[in-house]
Each structure stands twice: as C-alpha cells, then as structure tokens.
Coordinates of C-alpha atoms and ligand atoms in Angstrom, one line a residue:
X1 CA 0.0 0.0 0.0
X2 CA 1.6 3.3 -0.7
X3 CA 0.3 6.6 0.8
X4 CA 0.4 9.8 -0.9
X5 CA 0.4 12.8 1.9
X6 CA -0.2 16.4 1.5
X7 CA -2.8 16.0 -1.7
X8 CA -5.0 19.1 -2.7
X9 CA -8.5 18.0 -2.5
X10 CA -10.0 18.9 -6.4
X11 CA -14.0 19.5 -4.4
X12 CA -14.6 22.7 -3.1
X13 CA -13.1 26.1 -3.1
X14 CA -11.1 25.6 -0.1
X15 CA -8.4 23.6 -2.1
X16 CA -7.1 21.4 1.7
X17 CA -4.0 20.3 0.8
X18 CA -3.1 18.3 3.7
X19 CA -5.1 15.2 2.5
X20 CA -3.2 11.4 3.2
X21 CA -4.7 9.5 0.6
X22 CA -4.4 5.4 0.7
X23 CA -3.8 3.4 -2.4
X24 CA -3.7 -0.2 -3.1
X25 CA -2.9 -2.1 -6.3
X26 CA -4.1 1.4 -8.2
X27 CA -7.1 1.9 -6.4
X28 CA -8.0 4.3 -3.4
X29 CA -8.7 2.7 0.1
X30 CA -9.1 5.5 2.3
X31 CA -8.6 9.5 2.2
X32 CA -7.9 10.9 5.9
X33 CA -8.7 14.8 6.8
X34 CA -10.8 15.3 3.9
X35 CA -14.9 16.2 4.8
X36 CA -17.4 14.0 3.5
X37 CA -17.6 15.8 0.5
X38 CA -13.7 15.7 0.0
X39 CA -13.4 11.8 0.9
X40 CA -16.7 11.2 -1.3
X41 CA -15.2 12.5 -4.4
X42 CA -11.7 10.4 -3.8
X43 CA -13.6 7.4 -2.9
X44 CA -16.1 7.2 -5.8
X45 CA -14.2 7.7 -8.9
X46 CA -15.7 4.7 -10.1
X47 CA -19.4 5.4 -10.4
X48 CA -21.2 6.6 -13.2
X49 CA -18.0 6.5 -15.1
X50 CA -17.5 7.4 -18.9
X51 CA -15.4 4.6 -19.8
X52 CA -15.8 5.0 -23.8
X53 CA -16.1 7.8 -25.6
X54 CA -19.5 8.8 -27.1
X55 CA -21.0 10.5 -30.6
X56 CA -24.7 10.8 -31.5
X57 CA -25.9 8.8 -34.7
X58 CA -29.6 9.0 -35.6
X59 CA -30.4 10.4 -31.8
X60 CA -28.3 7.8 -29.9
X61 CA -25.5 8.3 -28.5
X62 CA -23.2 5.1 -29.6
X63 CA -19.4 4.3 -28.2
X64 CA -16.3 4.9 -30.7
X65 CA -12.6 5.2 -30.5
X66 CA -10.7 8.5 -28.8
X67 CA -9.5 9.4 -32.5
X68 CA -12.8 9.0 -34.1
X69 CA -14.4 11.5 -31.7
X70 CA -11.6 13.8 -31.8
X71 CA -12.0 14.2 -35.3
X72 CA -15.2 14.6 -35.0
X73 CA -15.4 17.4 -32.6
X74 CA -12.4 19.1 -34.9
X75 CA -14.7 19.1 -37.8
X76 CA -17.8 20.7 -35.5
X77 CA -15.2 23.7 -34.5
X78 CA -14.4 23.9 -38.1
X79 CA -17.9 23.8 -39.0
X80 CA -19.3 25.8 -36.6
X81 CA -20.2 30.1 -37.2
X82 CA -19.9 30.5 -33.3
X83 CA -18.8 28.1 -30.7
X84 CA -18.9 28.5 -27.3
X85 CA -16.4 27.2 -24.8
X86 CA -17.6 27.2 -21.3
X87 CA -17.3 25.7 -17.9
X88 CA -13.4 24.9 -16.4
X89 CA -14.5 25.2 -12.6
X90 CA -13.1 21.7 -12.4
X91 CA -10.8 21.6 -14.9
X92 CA -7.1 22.4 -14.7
X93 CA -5.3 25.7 -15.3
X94 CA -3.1 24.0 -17.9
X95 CA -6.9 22.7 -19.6
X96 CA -8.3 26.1 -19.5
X97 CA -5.3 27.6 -21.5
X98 CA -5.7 25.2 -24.2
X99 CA -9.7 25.7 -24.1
X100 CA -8.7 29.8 -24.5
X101 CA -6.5 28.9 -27.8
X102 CA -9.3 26.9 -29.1
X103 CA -12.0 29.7 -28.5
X104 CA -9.1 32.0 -30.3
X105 CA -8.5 29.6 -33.4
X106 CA -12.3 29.6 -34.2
X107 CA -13.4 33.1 -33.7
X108 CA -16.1 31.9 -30.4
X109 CA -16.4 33.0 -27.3
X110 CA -15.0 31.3 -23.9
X111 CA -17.0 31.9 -20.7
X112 CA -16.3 30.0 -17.1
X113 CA -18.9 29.2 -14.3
X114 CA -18.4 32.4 -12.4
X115 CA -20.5 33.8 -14.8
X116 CA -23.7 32.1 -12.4
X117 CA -21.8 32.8 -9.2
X118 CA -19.5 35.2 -8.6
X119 CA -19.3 37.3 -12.2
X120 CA -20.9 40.2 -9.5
X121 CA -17.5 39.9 -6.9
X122 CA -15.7 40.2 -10.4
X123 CA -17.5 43.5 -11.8
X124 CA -17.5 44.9 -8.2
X125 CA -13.7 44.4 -7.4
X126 CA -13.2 46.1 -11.3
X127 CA -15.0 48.6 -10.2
X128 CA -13.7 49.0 -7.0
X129 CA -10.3 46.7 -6.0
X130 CA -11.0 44.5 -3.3
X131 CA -8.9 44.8 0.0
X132 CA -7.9 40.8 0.5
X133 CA -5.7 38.6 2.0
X134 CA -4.4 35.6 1.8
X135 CA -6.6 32.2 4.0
X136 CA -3.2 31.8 6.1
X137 CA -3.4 35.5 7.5
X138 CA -6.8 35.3 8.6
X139 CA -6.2 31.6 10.3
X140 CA -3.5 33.2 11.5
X141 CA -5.0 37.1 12.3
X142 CA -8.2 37.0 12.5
X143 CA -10.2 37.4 15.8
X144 CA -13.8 38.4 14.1
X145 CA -14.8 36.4 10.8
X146 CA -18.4 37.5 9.5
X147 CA -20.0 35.2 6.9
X148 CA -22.1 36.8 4.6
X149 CA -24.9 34.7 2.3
X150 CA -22.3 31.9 2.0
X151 CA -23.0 28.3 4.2
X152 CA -19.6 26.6 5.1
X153 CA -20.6 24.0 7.3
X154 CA -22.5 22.4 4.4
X155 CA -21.0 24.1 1.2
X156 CA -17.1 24.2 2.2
X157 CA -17.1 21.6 5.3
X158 CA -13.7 22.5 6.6
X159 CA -13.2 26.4 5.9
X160 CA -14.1 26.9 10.0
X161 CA -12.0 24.7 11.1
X162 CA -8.8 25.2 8.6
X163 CA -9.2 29.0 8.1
X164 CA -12.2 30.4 9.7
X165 CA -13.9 30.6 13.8
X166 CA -12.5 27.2 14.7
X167 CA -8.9 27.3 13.3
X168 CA -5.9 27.5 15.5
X169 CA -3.3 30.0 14.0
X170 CA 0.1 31.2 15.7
X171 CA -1.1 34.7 16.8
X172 CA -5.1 34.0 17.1
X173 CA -6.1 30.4 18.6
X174 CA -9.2 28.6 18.4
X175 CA -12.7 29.6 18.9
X176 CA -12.3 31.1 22.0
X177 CA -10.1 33.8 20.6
X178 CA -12.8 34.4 18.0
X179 CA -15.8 35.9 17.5
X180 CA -18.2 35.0 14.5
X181 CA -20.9 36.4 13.1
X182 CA -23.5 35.3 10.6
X183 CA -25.7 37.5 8.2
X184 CA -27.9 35.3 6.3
X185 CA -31.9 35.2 5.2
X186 CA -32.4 32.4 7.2
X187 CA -30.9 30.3 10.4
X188 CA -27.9 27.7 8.4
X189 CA -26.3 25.5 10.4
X190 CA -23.1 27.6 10.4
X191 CA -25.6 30.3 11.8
X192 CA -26.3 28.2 14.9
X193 CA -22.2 28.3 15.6
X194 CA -22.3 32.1 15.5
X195 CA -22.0 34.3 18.7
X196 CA -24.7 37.0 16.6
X197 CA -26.4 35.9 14.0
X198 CA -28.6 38.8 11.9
X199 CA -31.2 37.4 10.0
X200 CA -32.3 39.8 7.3
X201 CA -34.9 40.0 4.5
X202 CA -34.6 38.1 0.8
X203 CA -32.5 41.3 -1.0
X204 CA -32.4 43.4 1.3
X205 CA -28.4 43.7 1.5
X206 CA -27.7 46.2 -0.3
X207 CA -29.6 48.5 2.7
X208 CA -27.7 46.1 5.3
X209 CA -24.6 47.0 3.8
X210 CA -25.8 51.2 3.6
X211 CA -26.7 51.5 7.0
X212 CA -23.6 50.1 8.2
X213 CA -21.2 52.1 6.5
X214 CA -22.9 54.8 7.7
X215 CA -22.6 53.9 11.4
X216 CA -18.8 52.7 11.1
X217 CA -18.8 56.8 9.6
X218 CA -20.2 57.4 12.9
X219 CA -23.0 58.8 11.3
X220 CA -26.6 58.4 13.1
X221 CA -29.6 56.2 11.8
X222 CA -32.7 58.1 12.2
X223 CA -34.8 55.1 12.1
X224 CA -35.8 52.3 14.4
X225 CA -34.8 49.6 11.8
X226 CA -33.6 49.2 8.6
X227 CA -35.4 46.6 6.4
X228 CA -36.5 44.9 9.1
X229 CA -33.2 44.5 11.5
X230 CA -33.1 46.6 14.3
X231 CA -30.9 50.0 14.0
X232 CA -29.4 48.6 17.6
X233 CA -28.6 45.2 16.7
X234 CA -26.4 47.1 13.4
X235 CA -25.0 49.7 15.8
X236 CA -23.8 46.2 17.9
X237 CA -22.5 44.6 15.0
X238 CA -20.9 47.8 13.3
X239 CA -18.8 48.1 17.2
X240 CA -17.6 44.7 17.0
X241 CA -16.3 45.2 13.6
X242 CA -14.7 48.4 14.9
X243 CA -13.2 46.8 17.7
X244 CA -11.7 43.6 16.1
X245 CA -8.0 43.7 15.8
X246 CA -8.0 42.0 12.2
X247 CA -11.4 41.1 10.7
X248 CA -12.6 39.3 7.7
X249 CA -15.4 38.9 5.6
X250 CA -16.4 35.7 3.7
X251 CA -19.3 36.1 1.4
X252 CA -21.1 33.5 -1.1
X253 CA -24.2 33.9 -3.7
X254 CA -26.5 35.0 -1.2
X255 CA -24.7 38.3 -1.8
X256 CA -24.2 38.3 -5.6
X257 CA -26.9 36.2 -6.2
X258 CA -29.4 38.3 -4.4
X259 CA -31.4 42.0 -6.3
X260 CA -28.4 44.1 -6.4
X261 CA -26.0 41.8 -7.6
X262 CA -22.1 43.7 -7.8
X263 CA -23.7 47.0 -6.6
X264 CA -24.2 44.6 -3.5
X265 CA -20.4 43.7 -3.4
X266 CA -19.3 47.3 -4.1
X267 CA -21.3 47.7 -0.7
X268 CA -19.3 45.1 0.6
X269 CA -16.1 45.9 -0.3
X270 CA -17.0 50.1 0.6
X271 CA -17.8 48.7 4.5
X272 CA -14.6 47.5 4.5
X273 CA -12.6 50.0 3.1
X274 CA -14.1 52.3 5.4
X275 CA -13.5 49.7 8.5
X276 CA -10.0 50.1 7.4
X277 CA -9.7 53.8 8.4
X278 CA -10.1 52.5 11.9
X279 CA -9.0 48.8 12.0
X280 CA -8.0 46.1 9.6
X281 CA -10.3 44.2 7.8
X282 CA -10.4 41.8 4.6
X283 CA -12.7 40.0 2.5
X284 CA -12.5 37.1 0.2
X285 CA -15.4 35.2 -2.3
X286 CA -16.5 31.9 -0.6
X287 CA -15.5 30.4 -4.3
X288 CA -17.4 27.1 -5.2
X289 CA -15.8 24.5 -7.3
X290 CA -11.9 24.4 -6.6
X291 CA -10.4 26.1 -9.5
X292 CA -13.4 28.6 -10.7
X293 CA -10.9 31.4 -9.0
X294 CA -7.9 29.8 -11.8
X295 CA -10.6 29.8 -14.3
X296 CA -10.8 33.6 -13.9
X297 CA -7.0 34.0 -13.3
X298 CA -6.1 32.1 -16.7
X299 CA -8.6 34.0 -18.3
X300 CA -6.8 37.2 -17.0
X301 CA -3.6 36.1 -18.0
X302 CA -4.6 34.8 -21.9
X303 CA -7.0 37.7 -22.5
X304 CA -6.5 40.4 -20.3
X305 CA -10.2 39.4 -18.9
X306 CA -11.5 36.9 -15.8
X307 CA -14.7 35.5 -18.2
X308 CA -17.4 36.8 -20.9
X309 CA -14.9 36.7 -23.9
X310 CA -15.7 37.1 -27.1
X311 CA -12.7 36.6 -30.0
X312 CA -15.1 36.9 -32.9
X313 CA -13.5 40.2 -34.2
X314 CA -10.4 38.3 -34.3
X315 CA -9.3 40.4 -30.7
X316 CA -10.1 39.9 -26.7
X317 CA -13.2 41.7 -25.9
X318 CA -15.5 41.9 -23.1
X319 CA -19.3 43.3 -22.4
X320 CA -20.8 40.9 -19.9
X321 CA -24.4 41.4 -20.2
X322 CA -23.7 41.2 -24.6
X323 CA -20.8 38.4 -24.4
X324 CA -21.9 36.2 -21.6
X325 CA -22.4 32.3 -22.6
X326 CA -25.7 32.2 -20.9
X327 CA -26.9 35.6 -23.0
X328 CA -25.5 34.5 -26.5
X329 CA -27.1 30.8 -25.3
X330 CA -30.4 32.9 -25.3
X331 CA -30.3 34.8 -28.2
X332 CA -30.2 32.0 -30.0
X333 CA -26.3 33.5 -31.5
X334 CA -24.1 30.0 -30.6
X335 CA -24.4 26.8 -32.7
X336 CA -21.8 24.3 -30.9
X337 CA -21.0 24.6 -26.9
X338 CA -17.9 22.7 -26.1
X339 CA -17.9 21.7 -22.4
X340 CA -15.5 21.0 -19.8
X341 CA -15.4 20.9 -16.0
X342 CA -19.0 21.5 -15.7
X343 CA -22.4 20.3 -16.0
X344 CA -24.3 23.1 -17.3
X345 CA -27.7 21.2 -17.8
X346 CA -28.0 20.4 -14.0
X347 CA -27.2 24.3 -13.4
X348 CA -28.2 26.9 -15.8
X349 CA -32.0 27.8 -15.7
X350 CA -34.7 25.5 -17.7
X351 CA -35.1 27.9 -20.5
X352 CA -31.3 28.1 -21.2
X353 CA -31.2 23.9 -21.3
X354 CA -34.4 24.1 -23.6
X355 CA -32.2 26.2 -26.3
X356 CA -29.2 23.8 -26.0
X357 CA -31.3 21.5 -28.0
X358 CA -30.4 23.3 -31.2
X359 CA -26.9 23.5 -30.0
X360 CA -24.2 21.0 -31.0
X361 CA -22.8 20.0 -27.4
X362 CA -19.6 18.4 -27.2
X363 CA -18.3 17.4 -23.8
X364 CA -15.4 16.5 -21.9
X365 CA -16.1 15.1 -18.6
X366 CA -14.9 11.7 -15.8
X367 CA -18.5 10.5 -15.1
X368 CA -21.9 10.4 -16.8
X369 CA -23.8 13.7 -16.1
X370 CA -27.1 15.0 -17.6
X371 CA -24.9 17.3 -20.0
X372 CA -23.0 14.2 -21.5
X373 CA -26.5 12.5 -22.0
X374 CA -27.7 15.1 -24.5
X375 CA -24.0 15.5 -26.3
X376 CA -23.3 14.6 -29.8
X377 CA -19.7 14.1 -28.8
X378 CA -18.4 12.8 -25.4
X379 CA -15.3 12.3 -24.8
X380 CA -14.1 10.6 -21.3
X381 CA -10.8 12.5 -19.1
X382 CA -9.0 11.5 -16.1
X383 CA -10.1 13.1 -12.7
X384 CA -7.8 16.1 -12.3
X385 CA -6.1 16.4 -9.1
X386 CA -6.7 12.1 -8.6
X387 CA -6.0 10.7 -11.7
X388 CA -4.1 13.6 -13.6
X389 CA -2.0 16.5 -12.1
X390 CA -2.0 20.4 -13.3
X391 CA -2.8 23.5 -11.5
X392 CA -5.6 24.9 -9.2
X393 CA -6.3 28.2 -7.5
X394 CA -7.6 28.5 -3.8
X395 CA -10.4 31.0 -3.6
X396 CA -7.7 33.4 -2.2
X397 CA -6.5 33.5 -5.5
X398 CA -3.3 31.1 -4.2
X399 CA -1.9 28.7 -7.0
X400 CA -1.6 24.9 -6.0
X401 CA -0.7 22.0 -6.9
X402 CA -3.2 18.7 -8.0
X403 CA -1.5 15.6 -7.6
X404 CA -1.8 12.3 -9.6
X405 CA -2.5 9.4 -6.9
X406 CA -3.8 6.5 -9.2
X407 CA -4.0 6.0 -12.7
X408 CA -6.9 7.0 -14.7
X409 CA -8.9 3.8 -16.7
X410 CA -7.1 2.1 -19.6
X411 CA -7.5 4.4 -23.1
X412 CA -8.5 7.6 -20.8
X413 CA -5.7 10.6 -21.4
X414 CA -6.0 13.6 -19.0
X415 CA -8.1 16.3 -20.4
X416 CA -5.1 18.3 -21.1
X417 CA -3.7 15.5 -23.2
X418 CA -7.2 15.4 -25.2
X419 CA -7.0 19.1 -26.0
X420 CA -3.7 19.3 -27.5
X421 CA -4.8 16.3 -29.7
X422 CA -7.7 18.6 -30.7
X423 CA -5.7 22.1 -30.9
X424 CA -3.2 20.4 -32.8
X425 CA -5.6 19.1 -35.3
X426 CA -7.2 22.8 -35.5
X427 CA -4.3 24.4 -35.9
Ligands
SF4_1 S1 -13.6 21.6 2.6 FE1 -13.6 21.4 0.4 S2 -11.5 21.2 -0.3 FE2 -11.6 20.8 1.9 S3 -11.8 18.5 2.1 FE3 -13.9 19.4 2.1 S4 -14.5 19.4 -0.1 FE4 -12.3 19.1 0.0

C-alpha cells in the first residue's frame, strides 16, 4: 500500500491540501482529513463512469474510439459560425489555456462558471479593488470572521475549522479567541455556531450594507430599523467590527446572487474599506468549485479578462451582459457549446437547457452527467487532481498544486492531453 500525503483535495473552493490518501494495487482505500464531501469524491471515482467515448448517430448516443471523436469534434469547431467554450471550474489551469486557444483559433467566445456565481464579486472588485488577503493570515489574524450569504458547514465543510472561527493560528487560537458572526436570510447551520447571528430579509443587503457604512462613519440612523433588522442590533454589529483587531469577511451567492447583484459587493467591499480607516479588515469570495478562481486567473492572464470573452472580431473583448455564454445561449447566436469541468444542464436555468437543444454540445467530462446525455460528442478524461495533475487556484487566489494518486482507466488521457490532440488538429 503506498500513501500519498499532502494532496489538494480537487472538491470545493477551499483547495485542503493536507489530505493522506491510501492506495492499493491502483485503487483508493481511504482518504484521511478530507470532509465527506472531499473523501466522497476520492472514494467514488468509479461510479457513473465514462469509460468510452460517445458520438450521437440517428439520436443515440453510440461508443467509438478516442481518435474518431476527436475528429469529430475538430470538424464541428471547423464547422461551426460560433462556438462557445464554457465551464473549467473543475478543470485544470493548464486545460483552460488550451480551451482559450481553441476559442481563439475559431473566432467563439470562452466563458467560465463564475458567470452564475461570482461574475458580481468580479464586476465589483473592477469597479472597485477589493482589499484581501491571503486564508493563512486570517487563520493566522483574525479574531472576528463574518459570513455573509455563504453556508460553510454544508457548502465548504472544513473552511471553519482550517481558516475560519474554529482554526488555531500562531497569533489568534481557536474559537475562543474568536468571535463569529453570521448575516444570512435564514438560520444555516453555520448560523447556529455564530456568537450574533442577523437574520435579514430576501434582497435586502444592499440596505444592510448602507446603514452600516454609515454607522462605522459614525453617522446616526434616524430610524428604528432598517429593512426589518433593528438599527441597535447594526449599531452592535458595526462596534464589534470596529473593535476587532484583524477582521474578515467571507461572502457566497447569497450576496451576488441576491437584487443588487455587484452593486451589492461594491457595498461590501466600501464597509470594509471604510473599517480600514479604523481597524484592519479583509474580504474574500467563498469560491465554489476548486479552481473557478484559476478559471478567472487564466482568463486574465490569456485575455486580459477573468470570463465573458468574445474573439469573434479576431481580438479579446468583453461586455458581460452582450458576451456572456448564458446571453448568447439565449439569443439564440451560438451553434456548438464545447464543455469541460462543468455540467451546465444540472445548473443553468430551464429555459437556457431548452435552447441547447439546437446547439451542437460536445463534452469533456470523468462521469456520466445530464450534460454528457444530451452531447453529440463525449469524450471521457482522467479526474484532475486524482487521476491527472496540473494547476488549481484556492479561492484566495493562491496557485496549488493537484496531484496524480492512481492512474486514470485504460484508453483515458487527462483532459489536457485530449485538447492538444484537438488544438493540434485545428491548428
Ligand atoms: S472543505 Fe472542500 S477542499 Fe476541503 S476537504 Fe472538504 S470538499 Fe475538499
């Protein structure tokens, strides 16, 4: 049996990269210090696996070989006015790069996941910067974390306990050094941990956010309450942000998500410039899959933007709102959507899944999901970060490594190796 230790868990945002994973004759036994969620991943990379890859003839989808569907997919790029390349929360940075030069060969457009979750935290910090810091300073700093519309307990299981209320750093120690606060529409379980909880109205935190930039000002409320929360419960709040000696916000798509959307994070990230006239303070996206944040960063890097871009003038450009996948999706403008590291049918709306019926879909994915069921290509990949290495970026924006532990099925090649097979050919 050989155990591989210190391996970045490919699930959530939170990127834990102190996992001991047990193999055995190529197969993995047990995972230690990963959550459920982290262990469940690692532990069944068998199920509902695409073992062969797929094309559709006369409406079914029927198995071929890796060079037949390669082709294939080639000669939909070439054939197609204007393809769409989307997903890459779970895909590698290395895959992403090779999805940009694809979407730059054929004139389309390449979008990523944070287009449903956290596009808004991008528009706001463009508008705005965003005062951050790194998950080791606040484990290591922080004595008053605030989670804002985000749920860790269920969503990121071990972000308290590695980085947030529960975490022991060298200058700030456990939960007793701490104080946590919850803001959330209704009572989460991470709320029940919290020494305040404020529970506030469906979209009402834009207001939240008003009223307490105005008392950290030191300005008065002349009000009772403020969409329903009591102006004396903010004023308590607004002192203990005050008085922390390093604070930090979290926030998730209860913030973005909610009516407002980045005029919600501009709030946001306004309270806590303003908290840093008086204190220190930071704030970081609780980011969902665990490389969305490298999705936007390799974006950055190939295009000069983090999602929404369009190369059909032959140049980078970016207007999300015009060149977002889900609007061009909707107008009806794309005629082939190339997936990977995502499952859009299970997550964009109904009417956006209706129109992808008159969409060519091609798809690169481990397992069997709805999107590969409706694909006229499918073409199976190794689990990055357990059957492939590459690149991944925590949702503080820090670059890590994914490691290879067991080998991927016979005849499956790492995404990355299945892209440069189709590059090359387009090329
Ligand atoms: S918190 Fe996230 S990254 Fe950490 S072990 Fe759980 S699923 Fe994996």
């Amino acid at each position: 049996m050989e155990v591989f230790k210190n391996v970045l868990c490919p699930f959530c945002g939170c990127c834990c990269d102190d996992l001991e994973v047990e193999v055995d004759s190529n197969k993995i036994i047990n995972v230690k210090n990963a959550c459920a969620l982290g262990r469940g991943k690692f532990l069944s990379i068998g199920e509902h696996r695409l073992l062969k890859p797929l094309v559709k003839v006369d409406g079914e989808l029927v198995e071929t070989d890796l060079e037949k569907a390669v082709e294939k997919t080639v000669e939909m790029i070439k054939n197609s006015s204007y393809p769409v390349f989307y997903g890459f929360g779970c895909a590698s940075c290395e895959a992403i790069k090779l999805c940009l030069e694809m979407a730059d060969l054929s004139g389309g457009l390449a979008d990523n996941i944070s287009v449903v979750c956290h596009g808004p935290t991008i528009l706001g910090l463009q508008d705005m910067g965003i005062p951050s810091a790194t998950l080791g300073q606040i484990r290591h700093r922080a004595d008053l974390i605030v989670y804002w519309g985000c749920n860790p307990v269920e969503a990121h299981p071990r972000h308290t306990i590695r980085y947030g209320p529960l975490s022991s750093g060298r200058f700030v120690t456990g939960r007793k050094s701490r104080r946590m606060v919850v803001i959330d529409v209704r009572k989460t379980p991470t709320a029940t941990m919290a020494d305040v909880f404020m529970q506030v109205k469906p979209n009402s935190d834009f207001e939240i956010l008003t009223a307490l930039r105005a008392l950290v000002n030191d300005l008065d409320l002349e009000v009772e309450e403020v969409d329903g929360v009591p102006v004396a419960k903010l004023e308590e709040l607004a002192d203990m942000m005050i008085n922390a000696k390093f604070g930090a916000l979290f926030f998730g798509l209860g913030l973005t998500m909610s009516y407002g959307k980045e005029h919600n994070i501009e709030a946001a990230i306004a309270l806590v410039r303003d908290l840093n006239k008086k204190t220190k303070f930071v704030m970081i996206p609780m980011r969902g899959h665990f490389n969305v944040t490298g999705a936007n960063e390799v974006f950055t890097w190939q295009t000069g933007y983090p999602f929404c871009v369009d190369f059909s003038m032959g140049y980078p450009r970016y207007n999300p709102g015009e060149t977002s996948a889900v609007d061009v999706i909707a107008r009806g403008e794309c005629d082939l959507l190339f997936i990977i590291g995502a499952d859009p049918c299970s997550h964009l709306p109904h009417y956006i899944v209706e129109r992808l019926k008159n969409v060519k879909l091609v798809v690169l994915d481990p397992s069997i999901t709805p999107t590969v069921k409706m694909a006229d290509v499918a073409i199976p990949v190794a689990y990055v970060g357990i059957e492939a290495s590459g690149t991944a970026y925590r949702m503080d924006g820090v670059p890590l490594q994914l490691r290879k532990v067991v080998d991927p099925p016979p005849g499956i090649l790492s995404d990355v190796d299945v892209l440069n097979r189709i590059v090359r050919r387009l090329k």
